Tab-separated table of C-alpha atoms and ligand atoms in Angstrom:
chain	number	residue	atom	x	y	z
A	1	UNK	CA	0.000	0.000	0.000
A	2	UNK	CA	2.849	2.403	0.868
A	3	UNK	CA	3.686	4.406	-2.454
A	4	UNK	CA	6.935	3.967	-4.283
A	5	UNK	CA	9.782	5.950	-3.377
A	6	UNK	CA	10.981	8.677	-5.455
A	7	UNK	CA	13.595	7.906	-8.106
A	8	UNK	CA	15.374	11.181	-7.614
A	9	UNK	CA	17.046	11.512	-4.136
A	10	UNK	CA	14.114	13.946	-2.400
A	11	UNK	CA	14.757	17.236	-1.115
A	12	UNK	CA	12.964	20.332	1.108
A	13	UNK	CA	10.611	22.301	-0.710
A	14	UNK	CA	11.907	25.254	1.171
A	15	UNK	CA	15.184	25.376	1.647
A	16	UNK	CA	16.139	22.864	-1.055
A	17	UNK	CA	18.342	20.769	1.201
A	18	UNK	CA	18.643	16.951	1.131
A	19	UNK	CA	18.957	16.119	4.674
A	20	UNK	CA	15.679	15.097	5.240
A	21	UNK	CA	15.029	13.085	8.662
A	22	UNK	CA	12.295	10.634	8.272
A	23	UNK	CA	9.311	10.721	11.015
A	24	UNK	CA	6.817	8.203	10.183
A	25	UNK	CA	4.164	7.173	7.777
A	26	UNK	CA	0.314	6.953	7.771
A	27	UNK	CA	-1.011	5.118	5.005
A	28	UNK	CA	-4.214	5.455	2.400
A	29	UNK	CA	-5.482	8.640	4.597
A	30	UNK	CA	-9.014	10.419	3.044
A	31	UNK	CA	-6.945	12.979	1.071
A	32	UNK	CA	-9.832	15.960	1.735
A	33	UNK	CA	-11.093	15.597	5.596
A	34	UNK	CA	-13.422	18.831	5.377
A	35	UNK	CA	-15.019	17.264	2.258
A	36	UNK	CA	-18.528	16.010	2.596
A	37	UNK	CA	-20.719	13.244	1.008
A	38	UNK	CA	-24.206	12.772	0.672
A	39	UNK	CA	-24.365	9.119	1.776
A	40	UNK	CA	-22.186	6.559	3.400
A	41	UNK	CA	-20.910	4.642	0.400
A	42	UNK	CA	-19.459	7.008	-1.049
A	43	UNK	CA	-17.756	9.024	1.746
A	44	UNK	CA	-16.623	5.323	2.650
A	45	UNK	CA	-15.209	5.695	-1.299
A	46	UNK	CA	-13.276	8.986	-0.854
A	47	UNK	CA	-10.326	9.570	-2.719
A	48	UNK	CA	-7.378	8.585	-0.370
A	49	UNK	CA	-3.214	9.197	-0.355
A	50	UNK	CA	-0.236	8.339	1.979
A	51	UNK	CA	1.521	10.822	4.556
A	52	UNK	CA	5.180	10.297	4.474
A	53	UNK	CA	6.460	13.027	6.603
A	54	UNK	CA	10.004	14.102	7.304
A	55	UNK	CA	11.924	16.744	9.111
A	56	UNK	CA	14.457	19.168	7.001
A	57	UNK	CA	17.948	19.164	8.729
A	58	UNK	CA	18.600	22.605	7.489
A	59	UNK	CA	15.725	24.923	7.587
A	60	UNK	CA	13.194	22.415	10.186
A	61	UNK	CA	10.606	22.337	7.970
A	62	UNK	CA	8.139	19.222	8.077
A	63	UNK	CA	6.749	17.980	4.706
A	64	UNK	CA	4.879	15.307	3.399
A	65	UNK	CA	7.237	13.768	0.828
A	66	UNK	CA	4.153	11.468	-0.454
A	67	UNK	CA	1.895	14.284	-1.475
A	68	UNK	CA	0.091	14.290	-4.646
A	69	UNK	CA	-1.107	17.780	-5.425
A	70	UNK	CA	-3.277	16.000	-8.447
A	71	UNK	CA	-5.357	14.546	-5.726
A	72	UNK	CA	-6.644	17.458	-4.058
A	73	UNK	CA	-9.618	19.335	-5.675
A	74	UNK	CA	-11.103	21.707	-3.456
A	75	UNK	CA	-14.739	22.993	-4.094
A	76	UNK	CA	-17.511	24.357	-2.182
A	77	UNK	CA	-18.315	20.573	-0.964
A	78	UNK	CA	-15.220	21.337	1.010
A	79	UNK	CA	-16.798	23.287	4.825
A	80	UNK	CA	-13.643	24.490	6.979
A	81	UNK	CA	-15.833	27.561	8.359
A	82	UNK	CA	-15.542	27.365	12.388
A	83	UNK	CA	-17.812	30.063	12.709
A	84	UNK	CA	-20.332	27.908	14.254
A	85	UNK	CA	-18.060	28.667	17.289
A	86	UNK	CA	-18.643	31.658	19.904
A	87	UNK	CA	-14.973	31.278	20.744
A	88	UNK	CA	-13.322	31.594	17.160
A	89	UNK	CA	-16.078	34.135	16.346
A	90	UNK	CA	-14.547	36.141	19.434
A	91	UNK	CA	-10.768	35.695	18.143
A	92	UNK	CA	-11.723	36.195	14.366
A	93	UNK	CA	-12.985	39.584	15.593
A	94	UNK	CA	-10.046	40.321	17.414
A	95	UNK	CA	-7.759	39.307	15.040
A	96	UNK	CA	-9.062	41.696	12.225
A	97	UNK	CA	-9.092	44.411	14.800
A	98	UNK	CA	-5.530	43.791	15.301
A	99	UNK	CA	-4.695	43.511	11.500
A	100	UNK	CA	-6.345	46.771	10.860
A	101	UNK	CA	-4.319	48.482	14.075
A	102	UNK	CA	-1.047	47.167	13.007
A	103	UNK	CA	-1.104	47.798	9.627
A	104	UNK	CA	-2.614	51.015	9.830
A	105	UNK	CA	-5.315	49.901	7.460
A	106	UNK	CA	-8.176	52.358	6.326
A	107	UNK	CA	-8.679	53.069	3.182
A	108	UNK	CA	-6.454	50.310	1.728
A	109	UNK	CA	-6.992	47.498	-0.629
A	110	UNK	CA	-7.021	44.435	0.969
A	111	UNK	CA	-6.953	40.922	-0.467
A	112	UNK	CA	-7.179	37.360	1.001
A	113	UNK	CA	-6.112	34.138	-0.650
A	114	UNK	CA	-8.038	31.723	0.645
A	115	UNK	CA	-10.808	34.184	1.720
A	116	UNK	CA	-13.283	30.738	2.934
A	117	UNK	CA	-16.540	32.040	3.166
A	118	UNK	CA	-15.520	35.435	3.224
A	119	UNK	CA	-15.950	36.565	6.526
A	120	UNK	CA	-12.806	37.903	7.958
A	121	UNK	CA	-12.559	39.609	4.748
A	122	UNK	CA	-15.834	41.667	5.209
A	123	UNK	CA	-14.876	42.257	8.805
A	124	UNK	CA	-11.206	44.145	7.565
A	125	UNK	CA	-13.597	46.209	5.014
A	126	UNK	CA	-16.112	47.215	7.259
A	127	UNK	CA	-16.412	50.477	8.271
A	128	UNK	CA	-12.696	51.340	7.226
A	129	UNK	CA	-13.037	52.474	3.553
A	130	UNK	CA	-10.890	49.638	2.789
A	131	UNK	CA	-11.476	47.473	-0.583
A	132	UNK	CA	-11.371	43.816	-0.878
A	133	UNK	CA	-10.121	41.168	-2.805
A	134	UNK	CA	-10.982	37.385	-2.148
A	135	UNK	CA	-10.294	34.323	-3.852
A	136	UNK	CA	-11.145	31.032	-2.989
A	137	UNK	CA	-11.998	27.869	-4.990
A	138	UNK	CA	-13.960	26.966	-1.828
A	139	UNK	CA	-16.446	30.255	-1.648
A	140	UNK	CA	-19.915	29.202	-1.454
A	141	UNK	CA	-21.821	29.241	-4.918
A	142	UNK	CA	-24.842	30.700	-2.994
A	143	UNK	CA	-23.190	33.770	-1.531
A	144	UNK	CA	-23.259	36.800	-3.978
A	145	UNK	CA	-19.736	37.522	-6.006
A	146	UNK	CA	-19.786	41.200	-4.504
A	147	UNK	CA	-20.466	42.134	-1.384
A	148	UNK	CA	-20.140	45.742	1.141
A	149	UNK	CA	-21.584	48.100	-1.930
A	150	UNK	CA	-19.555	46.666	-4.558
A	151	UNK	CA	-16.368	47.408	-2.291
A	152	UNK	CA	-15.815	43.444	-1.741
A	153	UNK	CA	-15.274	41.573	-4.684
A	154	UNK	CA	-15.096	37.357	-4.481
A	155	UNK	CA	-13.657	35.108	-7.185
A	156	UNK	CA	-14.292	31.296	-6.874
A	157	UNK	CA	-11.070	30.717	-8.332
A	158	UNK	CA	-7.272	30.118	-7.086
A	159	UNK	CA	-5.121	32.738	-6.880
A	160	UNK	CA	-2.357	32.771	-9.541
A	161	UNK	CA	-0.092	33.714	-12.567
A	162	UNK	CA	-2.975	34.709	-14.990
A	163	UNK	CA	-5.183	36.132	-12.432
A	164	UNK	CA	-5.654	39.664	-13.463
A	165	UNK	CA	-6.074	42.004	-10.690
A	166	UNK	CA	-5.333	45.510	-9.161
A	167	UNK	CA	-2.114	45.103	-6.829
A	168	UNK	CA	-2.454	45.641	-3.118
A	169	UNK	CA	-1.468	47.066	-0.071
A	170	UNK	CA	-1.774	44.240	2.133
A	171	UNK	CA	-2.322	40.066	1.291
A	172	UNK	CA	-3.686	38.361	4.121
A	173	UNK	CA	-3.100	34.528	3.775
A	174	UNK	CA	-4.684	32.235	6.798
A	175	UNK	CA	-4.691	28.612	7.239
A	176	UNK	CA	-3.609	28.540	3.081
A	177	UNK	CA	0.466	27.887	2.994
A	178	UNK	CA	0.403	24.713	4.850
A	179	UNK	CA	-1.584	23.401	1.540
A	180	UNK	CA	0.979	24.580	-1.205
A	181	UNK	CA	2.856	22.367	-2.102
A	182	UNK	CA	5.548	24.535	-3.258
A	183	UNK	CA	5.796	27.304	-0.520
A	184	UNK	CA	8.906	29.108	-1.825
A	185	UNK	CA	7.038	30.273	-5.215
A	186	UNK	CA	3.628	30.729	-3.889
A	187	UNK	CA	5.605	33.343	-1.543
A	188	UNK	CA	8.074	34.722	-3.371
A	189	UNK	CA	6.128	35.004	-6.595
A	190	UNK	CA	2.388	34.779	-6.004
A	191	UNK	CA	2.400	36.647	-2.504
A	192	UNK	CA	4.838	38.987	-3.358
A	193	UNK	CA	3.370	40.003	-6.804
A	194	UNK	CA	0.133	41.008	-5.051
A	195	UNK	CA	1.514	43.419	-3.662
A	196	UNK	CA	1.440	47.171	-4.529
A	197	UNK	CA	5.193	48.593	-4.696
A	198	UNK	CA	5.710	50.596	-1.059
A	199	UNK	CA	6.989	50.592	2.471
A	200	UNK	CA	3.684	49.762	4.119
A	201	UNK	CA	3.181	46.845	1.903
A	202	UNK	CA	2.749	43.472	3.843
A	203	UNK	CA	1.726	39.921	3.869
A	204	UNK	CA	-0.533	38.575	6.490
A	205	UNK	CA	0.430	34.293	6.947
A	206	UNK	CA	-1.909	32.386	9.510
A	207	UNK	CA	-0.661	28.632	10.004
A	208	UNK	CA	-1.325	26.130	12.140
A	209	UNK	CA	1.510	26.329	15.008
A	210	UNK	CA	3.132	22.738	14.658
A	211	UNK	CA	5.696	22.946	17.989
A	212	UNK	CA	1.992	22.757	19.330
A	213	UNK	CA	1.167	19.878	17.577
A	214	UNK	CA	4.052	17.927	18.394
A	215	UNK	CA	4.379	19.128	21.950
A	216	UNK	CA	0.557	18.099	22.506
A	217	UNK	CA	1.159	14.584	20.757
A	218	UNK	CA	-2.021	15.817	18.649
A	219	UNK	CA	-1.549	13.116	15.692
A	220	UNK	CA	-5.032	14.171	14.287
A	221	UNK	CA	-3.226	17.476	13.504
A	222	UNK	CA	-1.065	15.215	10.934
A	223	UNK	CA	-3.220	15.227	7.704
A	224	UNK	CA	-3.061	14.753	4.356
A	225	UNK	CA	-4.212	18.087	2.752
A	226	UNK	CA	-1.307	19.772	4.810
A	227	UNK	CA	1.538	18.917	2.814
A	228	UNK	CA	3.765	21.464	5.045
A	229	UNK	CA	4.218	22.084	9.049
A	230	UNK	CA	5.859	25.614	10.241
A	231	UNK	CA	6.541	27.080	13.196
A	232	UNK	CA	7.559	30.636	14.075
A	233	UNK	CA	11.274	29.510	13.085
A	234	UNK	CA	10.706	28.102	9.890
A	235	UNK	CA	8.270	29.846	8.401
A	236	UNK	CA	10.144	32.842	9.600
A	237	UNK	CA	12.720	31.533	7.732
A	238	UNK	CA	11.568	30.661	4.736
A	239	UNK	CA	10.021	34.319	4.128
A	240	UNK	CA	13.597	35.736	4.943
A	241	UNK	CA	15.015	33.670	2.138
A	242	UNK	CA	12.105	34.654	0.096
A	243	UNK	CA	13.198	38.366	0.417
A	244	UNK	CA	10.563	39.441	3.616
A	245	UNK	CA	11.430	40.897	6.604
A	246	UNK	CA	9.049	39.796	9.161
A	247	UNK	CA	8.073	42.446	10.724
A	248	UNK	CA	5.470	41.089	13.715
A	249	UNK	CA	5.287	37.363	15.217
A	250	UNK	CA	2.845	35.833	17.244
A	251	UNK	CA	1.256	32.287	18.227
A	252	UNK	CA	-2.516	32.675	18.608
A	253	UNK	CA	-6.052	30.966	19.317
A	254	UNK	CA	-4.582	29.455	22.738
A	255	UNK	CA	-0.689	28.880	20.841
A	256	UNK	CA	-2.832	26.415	18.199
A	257	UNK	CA	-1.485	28.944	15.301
A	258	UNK	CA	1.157	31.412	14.428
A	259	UNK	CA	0.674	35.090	13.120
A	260	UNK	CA	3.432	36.338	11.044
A	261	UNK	CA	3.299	39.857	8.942
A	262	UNK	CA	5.789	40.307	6.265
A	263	UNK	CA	7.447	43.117	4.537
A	264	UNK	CA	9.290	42.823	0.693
A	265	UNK	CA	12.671	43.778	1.644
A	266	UNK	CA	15.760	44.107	-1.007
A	267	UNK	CA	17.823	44.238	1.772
A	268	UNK	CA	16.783	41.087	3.633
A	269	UNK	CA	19.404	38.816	4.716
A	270	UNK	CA	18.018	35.851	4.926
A	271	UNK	CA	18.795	35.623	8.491
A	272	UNK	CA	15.914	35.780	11.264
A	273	UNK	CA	15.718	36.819	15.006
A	274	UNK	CA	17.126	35.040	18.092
A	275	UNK	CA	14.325	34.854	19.514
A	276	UNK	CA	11.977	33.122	17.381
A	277	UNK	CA	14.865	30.709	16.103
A	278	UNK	CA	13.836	26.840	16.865
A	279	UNK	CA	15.886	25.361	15.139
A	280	UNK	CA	17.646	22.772	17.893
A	281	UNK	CA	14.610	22.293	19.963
A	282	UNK	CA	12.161	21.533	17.036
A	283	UNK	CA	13.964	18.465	15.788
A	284	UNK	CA	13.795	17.199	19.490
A	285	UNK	CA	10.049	17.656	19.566
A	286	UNK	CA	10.004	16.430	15.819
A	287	UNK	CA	11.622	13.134	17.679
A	288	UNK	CA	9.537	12.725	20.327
A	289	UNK	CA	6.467	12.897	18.520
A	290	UNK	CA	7.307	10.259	16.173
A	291	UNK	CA	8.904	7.774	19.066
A	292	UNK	CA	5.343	8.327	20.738
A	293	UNK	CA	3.340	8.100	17.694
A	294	UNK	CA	1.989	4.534	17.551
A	295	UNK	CA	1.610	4.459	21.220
A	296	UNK	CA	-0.296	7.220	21.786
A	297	UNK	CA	-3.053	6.134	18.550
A	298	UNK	CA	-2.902	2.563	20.379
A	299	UNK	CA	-3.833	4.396	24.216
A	300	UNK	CA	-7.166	5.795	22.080
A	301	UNK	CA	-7.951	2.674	19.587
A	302	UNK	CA	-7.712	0.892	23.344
A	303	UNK	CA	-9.538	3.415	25.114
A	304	UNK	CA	-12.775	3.386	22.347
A	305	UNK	CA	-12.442	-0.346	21.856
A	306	UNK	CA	-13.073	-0.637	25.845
A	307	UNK	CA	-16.002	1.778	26.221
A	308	UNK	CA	-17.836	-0.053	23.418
A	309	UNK	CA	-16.905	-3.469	25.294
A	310	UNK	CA	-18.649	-1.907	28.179
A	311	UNK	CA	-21.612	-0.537	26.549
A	312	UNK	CA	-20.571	2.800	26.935
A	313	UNK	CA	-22.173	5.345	24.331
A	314	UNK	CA	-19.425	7.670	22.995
A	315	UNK	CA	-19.605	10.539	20.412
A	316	UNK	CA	-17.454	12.987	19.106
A	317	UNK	CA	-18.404	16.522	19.095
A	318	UNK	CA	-16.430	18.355	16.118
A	319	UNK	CA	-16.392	17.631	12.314
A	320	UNK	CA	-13.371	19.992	12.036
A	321	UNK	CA	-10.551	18.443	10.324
A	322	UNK	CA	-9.209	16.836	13.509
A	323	UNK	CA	-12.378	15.361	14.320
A	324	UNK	CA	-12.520	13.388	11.291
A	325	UNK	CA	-8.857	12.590	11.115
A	326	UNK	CA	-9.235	10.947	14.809
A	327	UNK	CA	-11.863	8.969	13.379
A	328	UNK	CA	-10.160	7.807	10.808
A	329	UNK	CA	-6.863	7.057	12.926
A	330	UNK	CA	-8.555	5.597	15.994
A	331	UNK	CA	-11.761	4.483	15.411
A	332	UNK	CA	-11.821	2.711	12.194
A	333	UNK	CA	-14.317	-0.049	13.870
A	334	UNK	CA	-17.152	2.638	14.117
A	335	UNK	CA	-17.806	2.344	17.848
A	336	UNK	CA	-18.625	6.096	17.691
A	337	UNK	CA	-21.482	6.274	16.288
A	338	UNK	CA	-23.070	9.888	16.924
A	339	UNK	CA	-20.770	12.841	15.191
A	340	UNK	CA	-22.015	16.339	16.264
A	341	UNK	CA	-20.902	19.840	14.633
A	342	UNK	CA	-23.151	23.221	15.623
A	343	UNK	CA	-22.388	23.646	12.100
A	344	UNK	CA	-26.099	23.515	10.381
A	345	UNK	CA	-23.886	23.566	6.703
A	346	UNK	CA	-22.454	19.680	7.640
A	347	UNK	CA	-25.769	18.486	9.029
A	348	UNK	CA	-26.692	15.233	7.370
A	349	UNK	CA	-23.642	14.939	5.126
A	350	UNK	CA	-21.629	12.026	5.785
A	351	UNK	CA	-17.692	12.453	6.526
A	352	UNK	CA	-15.017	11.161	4.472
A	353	UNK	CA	-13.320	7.729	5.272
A	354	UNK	CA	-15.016	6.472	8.492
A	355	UNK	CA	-18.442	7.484	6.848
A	356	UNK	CA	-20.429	8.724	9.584
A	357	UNK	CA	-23.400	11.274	9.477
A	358	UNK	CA	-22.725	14.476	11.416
A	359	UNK	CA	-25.550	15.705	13.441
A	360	UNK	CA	-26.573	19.162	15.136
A	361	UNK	CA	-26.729	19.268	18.845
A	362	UNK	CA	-30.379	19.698	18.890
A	363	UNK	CA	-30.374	16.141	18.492
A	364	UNK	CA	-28.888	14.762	21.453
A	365	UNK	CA	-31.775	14.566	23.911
A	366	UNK	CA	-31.625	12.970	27.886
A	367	UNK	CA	-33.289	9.583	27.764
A	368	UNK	CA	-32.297	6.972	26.069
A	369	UNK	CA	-29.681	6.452	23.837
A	370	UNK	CA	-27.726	9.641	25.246
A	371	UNK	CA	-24.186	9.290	25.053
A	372	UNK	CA	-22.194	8.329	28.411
A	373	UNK	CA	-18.940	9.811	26.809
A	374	UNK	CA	-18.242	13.122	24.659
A	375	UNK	CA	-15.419	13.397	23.149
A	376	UNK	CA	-13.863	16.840	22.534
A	377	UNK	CA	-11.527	17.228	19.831
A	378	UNK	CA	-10.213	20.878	20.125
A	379	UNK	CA	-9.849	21.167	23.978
A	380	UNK	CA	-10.215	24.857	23.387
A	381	UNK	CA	-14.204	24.378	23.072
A	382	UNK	CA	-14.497	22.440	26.162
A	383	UNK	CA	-16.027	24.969	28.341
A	384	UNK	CA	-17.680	25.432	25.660
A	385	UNK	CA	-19.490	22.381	24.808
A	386	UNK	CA	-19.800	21.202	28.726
A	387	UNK	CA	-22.155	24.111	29.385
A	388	UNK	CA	-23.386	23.501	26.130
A	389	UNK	CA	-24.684	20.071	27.008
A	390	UNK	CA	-25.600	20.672	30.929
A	391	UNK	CA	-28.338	23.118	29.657
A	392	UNK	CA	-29.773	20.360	27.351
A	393	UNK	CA	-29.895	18.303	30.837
A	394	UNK	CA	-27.185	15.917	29.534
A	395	UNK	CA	-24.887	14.290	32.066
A	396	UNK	CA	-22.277	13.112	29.947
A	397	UNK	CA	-18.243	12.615	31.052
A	398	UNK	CA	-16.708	15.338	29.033
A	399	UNK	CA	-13.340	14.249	27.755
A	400	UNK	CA	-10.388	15.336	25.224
A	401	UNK	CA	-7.625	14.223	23.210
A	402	UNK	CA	-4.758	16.169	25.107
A	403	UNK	CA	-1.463	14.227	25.279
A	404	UNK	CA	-1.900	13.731	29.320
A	405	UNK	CA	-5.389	11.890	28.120
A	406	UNK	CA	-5.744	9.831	31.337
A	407	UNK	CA	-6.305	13.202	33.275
A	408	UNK	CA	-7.919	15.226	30.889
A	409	UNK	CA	-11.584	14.755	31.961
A	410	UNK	CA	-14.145	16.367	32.673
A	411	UNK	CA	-16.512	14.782	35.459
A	412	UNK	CA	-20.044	15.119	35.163
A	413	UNK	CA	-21.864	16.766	38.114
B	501	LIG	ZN1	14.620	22.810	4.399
């Protein structure tokens, strides 16, 4: 099942160096975990790849060598919005206010690639004169193509060589890189070429923050549409070499990503700051992760195996991309059976690989059949969803997936 190796000795996609430390494999993964399917057969059916990752010697960035760009079609099947969530509502907000502080941004054109739905978008045009700019394979075919008066304009469409378009002051990139393939172009050339000639010209980058993912042992962060893994370090470095100077760092959304702006700079050096340089402790973390791996998936393919022995009635509440990629890790038996997201886009659309249908909360009701166990994915929503389901009288044992599992539960009253 594994895919044949390369014939030509592989290298880093960043840096372009060939020291490449293997970290372990997960085979014939759902390639798209936020795509949907209208029934169980063929979400059962979906389009699968392998995850080969390794760690670069020289620059520390993680890559799936076994990626297949051909296999990844996004389209508005594929639902990443987390807007269904008080909390990310609340940092979405405060991250565009920052954006707009820090960049001095009023009257401005604006442009997002990879604008989702739209949203954060909208929110940096609002009420600042600014124009906007958003492309996105992914934006919904029912939402109009301009938006704000005419100031907002939307293209279902990558962004790219060919793409005609007025340059701007400032290209805001979130949760995007990670999915290129080839991140030195897509910065140096597609980034970069948005951009209006100035000194207040900047790019935006939100990524997921992988020292968190390997320092939590979260190995449902691993998936296969995220052919790269930064943190502060690399990705700092990689922009240097691409000619930025990063001009403002920061890991957000309880450390789960990293913030970094970006200025063109002639003058950069290539080198980056002390202080966000990770170089040393990375590849121990990169280590550890992948001497824990198999231990830590067989602790939760245990753990659900044993609560279904008992009787015990367990769903999982969040059809994010983690969700479904701990389904499809640890419970490829199907003893959860009940997948919630407050989501009402994913309701009654099955999820790729392990098949199930996600539900709304509405539909968990005390009395029979009420789960004994919910499972948390993101144990930033736990608060959350445990007030969440005390007002709907439910009782259930609130747990997550942190690496110190054993303790991380929530009792119920
Ligand atoms: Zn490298």
């Amino acid at each position: 099942m594994s895919s044949p190796q390369s014939s030509t000795p592989e290298t880093c996609s960043a840096c372009g160096g060939g020291s490449l430390e293997p970290l372990f494999e997960t085979l014939q993964t759902p390639v798209l975990l936020c795509e949907l399917w209208p029934d169980e057969a063929s979400a059962v059916a979906c389009p699968r790849g392998d995850i080969r990752l390794a760690l670069c010697g020289t620059c520390g960035l993680i890559e799936n060598h076994a990626f297949r760009p051909e296999l990844v079609h996004y389209s508005d099947a594929y639902e990443n919005s987390l807007e269904g969530s008080a909390l990310f509502k609340e940092y979405q907000e405060a991250l565009a206010q920052d954006v707009i502080e820090r960049h001095g941004l009023r009257h401005k054109r604006v442009m997002e690639v990879g604008c989702g739905n739209g949203s954060f978008l909208l929110r940096l045009c609002e009420e600042t004169g600014n124009t906007g700019l958003g492309f996105d394979p992914s934006y919904p075919s029912e939402l109009p193509s301009t938006r704000l008066d005419g100031s907002v304009q939307f293209h279902r469409a990558y962004f790219g060589p060919g793409q005609e378009h007025p340059r701007v002051d400032i290209v805001v990139s979130r949760q995007v890189l990670e999915h290129i393939p080839e991140p030195r172009p897509f910065l140096s050339d597609v980034l970069k070429a948005g951009l209006a000639p100035g000194a207040h010209s900047a790019v935006v980058l939100e990524v997921p923050n992988t020292e968190a993912t390997l320092r939590n042992l979260a190995l449902w962060e691993v998936t296969y549409e995220h052919c790269t893994y930064f943190t502060r370090g690399s990705l700092a470095r990689l922009l240097a070499s691409c000619g930025f100077d990063v001009i403002h760092s920061e890991q957000t959304y309880a450390d789960q990503f990293i913030t970094l702006d970006a200025r063109p700079s002639a003058a950069s050096t290539g080198e980056i700051r002390a202080e966000i340089e990770d170089l040393e402790s990375l590849k121990e973390l990169a280590r550890s992760f992948a001497a824990n791996y198999a231990d830590h998936l067989l602790y939760w393919t245990q753990r659900l195996q044993s609560w279904a022995t008992e009787g015990q009635r367990v769903a999982l509440w969040g059809s994010g991309t983690r969700g479904i990629s701990f389904l499809n890790l640890a419970d490829t038996d199907r003893s959860i059976s009940t997948v919630i997201d407050v989501n009402p886009r994913k309701h009654g659309k099955h999820l790729p690989g392990t098949g199930q249908m996600i539900v709304g909360p509405d539909s968990l009701k005390p009395g029979e059949g009420e789960p004994d166990v919910v499972l948390v994915v993101n144990p930033i929503y736990r608060e959350e969803i445990t007030r969440d389901l005390r007002e709907r009288g439910l009782s259930a044992s609130v747990q997550t997936l942190e690496a110190d599992t054993p303790t991380g539960t929530t009792q119920a009253r």
